[in-house]
PDB file of C-alpha atoms in Angstrom:
ATOM      1  CA  MET E   7      65.269  36.767  65.587  1.00 47.00           C
ATOM      2  CA  LYS E   8      63.441  35.102  68.478  1.00 54.00           C
ATOM      3  CA  LYS E   9      62.767  38.548  69.950  1.00 57.00           C
ATOM      4  CA  ASP E  10      61.036  39.657  66.726  1.00 65.00           C
ATOM      5  CA  VAL E  11      58.711  36.645  66.858  1.00 62.00           C
ATOM      6  CA  GLY E  12      57.738  37.536  70.428  1.00 68.00           C
ATOM      7  CA  ASN E  13      57.052  41.153  69.451  1.00 79.00           C
ATOM      8  CA  ASN E  14      54.981  40.064  66.448  1.00 85.00           C
ATOM      9  CA  PHE E  15      52.966  37.675  68.608  1.00 82.00           C
ATOM     10  CA  LYS E  16      52.359  40.400  71.188  1.00 87.00           C
ATOM     11  CA  THR E  17      51.243  42.809  68.451  1.00 89.00           C
ATOM     12  CA  ILE E  18      48.858  40.212  67.010  1.00 86.00           C
ATOM     13  CA  LEU E  19      47.364  39.554  70.452  1.00 85.00           C
ATOM     14  CA  ILE E  20      46.873  43.275  71.085  1.00 89.00           C
ATOM     15  CA  ILE E  21      45.102  43.650  67.730  1.00 90.00           C
ATOM     16  CA  LEU E  22      42.877  40.606  68.303  1.00 88.00           C
ATOM     17  CA  PHE E  23      41.897  41.661  71.816  1.00 87.00           C
ATOM     18  CA  SER E  24      41.174  45.188  70.559  1.00 89.00           C
ATOM     19  CA  LEU E  25      38.892  43.734  67.897  1.00 86.00           C
ATOM     20  CA  ALA E  26      37.220  41.529  70.526  1.00 86.00           C
ATOM     21  CA  ILE E  27      36.509  44.591  72.656  1.00 86.00           C
ATOM     22  CA  LEU E  28      34.985  46.328  69.607  1.00 84.00           C
ATOM     23  CA  THR E  29      32.612  43.449  68.720  1.00 80.00           C
ATOM     24  CA  PRO E  30      29.617  44.948  70.550  1.00 79.00           C
ATOM     25  CA  LEU E  31      29.617  47.808  68.039  1.00 79.00           C
ATOM     26  CA  GLY E  32      27.571  45.481  65.831  1.00 75.00           C
ATOM     27  CA  LEU E  33      24.740  45.804  68.336  1.00 74.00           C
ATOM     28  CA  LEU E  34      24.302  49.449  67.368  1.00 78.00           C
ATOM     29  CA  THR E  35      22.885  48.569  63.946  1.00 78.00           C
ATOM     30  CA  GLN E  36      19.433  47.252  63.166  1.00 79.00           C
ATOM     31  CA  ASN E  37      20.802  44.908  60.491  1.00 77.00           C
ATOM     32  CA  PRO E  38      22.016  41.385  61.239  1.00 75.00           C
ATOM     33  CA  ALA E  39      25.680  40.476  60.946  1.00 74.00           C
ATOM     34  CA  PHE E  40      26.893  39.232  57.560  1.00 73.00           C
ATOM     35  CA  GLY E  41      26.025  35.556  57.131  1.00 74.00           C
ATOM     36  CA  GLU E  42      23.822  35.379  60.218  1.00 77.00           C
ATOM     37  CA  TRP E  43      20.561  35.805  58.384  1.00 81.00           C
ATOM     38  CA  THR E  44      17.476  33.818  59.271  1.00 82.00           C
ATOM     39  CA  GLU E  45      15.514  31.983  56.599  1.00 85.00           C
ATOM     40  CA  GLU E  46      12.928  34.779  56.689  1.00 88.00           C
ATOM     41  CA  GLU E  47      15.589  37.435  56.080  1.00 88.00           C
ATOM     42  CA  ILE E  48      17.050  35.456  53.171  1.00 89.00           C
ATOM     43  CA  LYS E  49      13.581  35.084  51.678  1.00 91.00           C
ATOM     44  CA  LYS E  50      13.068  38.848  51.979  1.00 91.00           C
ATOM     45  CA  MET E  51      16.443  39.557  50.285  1.00 89.00           C
ATOM     46  CA  LEU E  52      16.288  36.922  47.523  1.00 91.00           C
ATOM     47  CA  GLY E  53      12.582  36.299  47.184  1.00 93.00           C
ATOM     48  CA  PHE E  54      13.068  32.598  47.981  1.00 93.00           C
ATOM     49  CA  VAL E  55      15.049  30.315  50.272  1.00 90.00           C
ATOM     50  CA  PRO E  56      17.485  28.003  48.426  1.00 90.00           C
ATOM     51  CA  GLU E  57      16.683  24.295  48.810  1.00 89.00           C
ATOM     52  CA  GLY E  58      20.145  23.488  50.174  1.00 86.00           C
ATOM     53  CA  LEU E  59      19.729  26.072  52.893  1.00 84.00           C
ATOM     54  CA  LYS E  60      16.353  24.648  53.863  1.00 84.00           C
ATOM     55  CA  LYS E  61      17.820  21.148  53.916  1.00 83.00           C
ATOM     56  CA  TYR E  62      20.874  21.932  56.045  1.00 82.00           C
ATOM     57  CA  ALA E  63      19.487  24.755  58.202  1.00 76.00           C
ATOM     58  CA  VAL E  64      18.952  22.374  61.120  1.00 74.00           C
ATOM     59  CA  VAL E  65      22.588  21.235  61.026  1.00 74.00           C
ATOM     60  CA  TYR E  66      23.931  24.764  61.390  1.00 68.00           C
ATOM     61  CA  LYS E  67      21.732  25.857  64.300  1.00 65.00           C
ATOM     62  CA  PHE E  68      24.404  24.988  66.879  1.00 61.00           C
ATOM     63  CA  ASP E  69      25.395  27.971  69.001  1.00 63.00           C
ATOM     64  CA  LEU E  70      27.937  27.659  71.755  1.00 62.00           C
ATOM     65  CA  PHE E  71      26.407  30.804  73.201  1.00 65.00           C
ATOM     66  CA  ASP E  72      22.765  31.283  72.341  1.00 67.00           C
ATOM     67  CA  GLY E  73      22.603  34.723  70.753  1.00 68.00           C
ATOM     68  CA  TYR E  74      26.191  35.442  71.866  1.00 70.00           C
ATOM     69  CA  SER E  75      25.061  35.636  75.466  1.00 70.00           C
ATOM     70  CA  VAL E  76      25.940  33.700  78.573  1.00 71.00           C
ATOM     71  CA  LYS E  77      23.068  32.699  80.827  1.00 72.00           C
ATOM     72  CA  PHE E  78      24.751  33.769  84.081  1.00 76.00           C
ATOM     73  CA  ILE E  79      25.898  37.133  82.645  1.00 77.00           C
ATOM     74  CA  HIS E  80      22.908  39.282  81.809  1.00 78.00           C
ATOM     75  CA  ASN E  81      24.823  41.841  79.777  1.00 81.00           C
ATOM     76  CA  GLN E  82      24.687  41.452  75.995  1.00 79.00           C
ATOM     77  CA  TYR E  83      27.888  43.459  75.452  1.00 82.00           C
ATOM     78  CA  ILE E  84      29.905  41.286  77.832  1.00 84.00           C
ATOM     79  CA  GLY E  85      28.476  38.198  76.092  1.00 81.00           C
ATOM     80  CA  TYR E  86      29.715  39.441  72.720  1.00 81.00           C
ATOM     81  CA  ILE E  87      33.180  40.184  74.084  1.00 85.00           C
ATOM     82  CA  LEU E  88      33.345  36.830  75.893  1.00 85.00           C
ATOM     83  CA  SER E  89      32.257  35.017  72.717  1.00 81.00           C
ATOM     84  CA  ALA E  90      34.984  36.783  70.742  1.00 84.00           C
ATOM     85  CA  LEU E  91      37.662  36.005  73.327  1.00 87.00           C
ATOM     86  CA  ILE E  92      36.673  32.339  73.538  1.00 86.00           C
ATOM     87  CA  GLY E  93      36.637  32.139  69.731  1.00 85.00           C
ATOM     88  CA  ILE E  94      40.144  33.602  69.600  1.00 88.00           C
ATOM     89  CA  ALA E  95      41.334  31.161  72.278  1.00 90.00           C
ATOM     90  CA  VAL E  96      39.836  28.157  70.456  1.00 90.00           C
ATOM     91  CA  ILE E  97      41.440  29.162  67.152  1.00 90.00           C
ATOM     92  CA  PHE E  98      44.819  29.678  68.842  1.00 89.00           C
ATOM     93  CA  ALA E  99      44.500  26.292  70.584  1.00 93.00           C
ATOM     94  CA  VAL E 100      43.676  24.492  67.328  1.00 94.00           C
ATOM     95  CA  PHE E 101      46.619  26.039  65.484  1.00 92.00           C
ATOM     96  CA  PHE E 102      48.955  25.421  68.440  1.00 90.00           C
ATOM     97  CA  LEU E 103      47.904  21.774  68.452  1.00 93.00           C
ATOM     98  CA  LEU E 104      48.365  21.515  64.674  1.00 92.00           C
ATOM     99  CA  LYS E 105      51.805  23.098  64.944  1.00 88.00           C
ATOM    100  CA  HIS E 106      52.738  20.684  67.715  1.00 87.00           C
ATOM    101  CA  LEU E 107      51.509  17.668  65.743  1.00 88.00           C
ATOM    102  CA  MET E 108      53.261  18.779  62.552  1.00 87.00           C
ATOM    103  CA  THR E 109      56.624  19.388  64.285  1.00 85.00           C
ATOM    104  CA  GLU E 110      56.483  15.942  65.925  1.00 69.00           C
ATOM    105  CA  ARG E 111      56.297  14.296  62.503  1.00 66.00           C
ATOM    106  CA  GLU E 112      59.444  16.017  61.210  1.00 57.00           C
TER     107      GLU E 112
END
């Protein structure tokens, strides 16, 4: 059974890294990514900007990578892939830590 878990994990990693490599495909479109609209784009779509969005817009302006790019790498595609890979690594680290903390309590 342990071998199956290793194979499943390897399959999941292959799928995630494949998706990370495909992330720059979003650069081919003129439309923004889902949920990454500016206030101006929301106003154009809805005709107004909701008050809650105006109020909390400043809070959600944090970007680890400004525009999914890295200052020392001047290639937008590499920035997207690097952002995806770091995001995957952070999520794995958080869940690994949670798993470790939960198994210690048992």
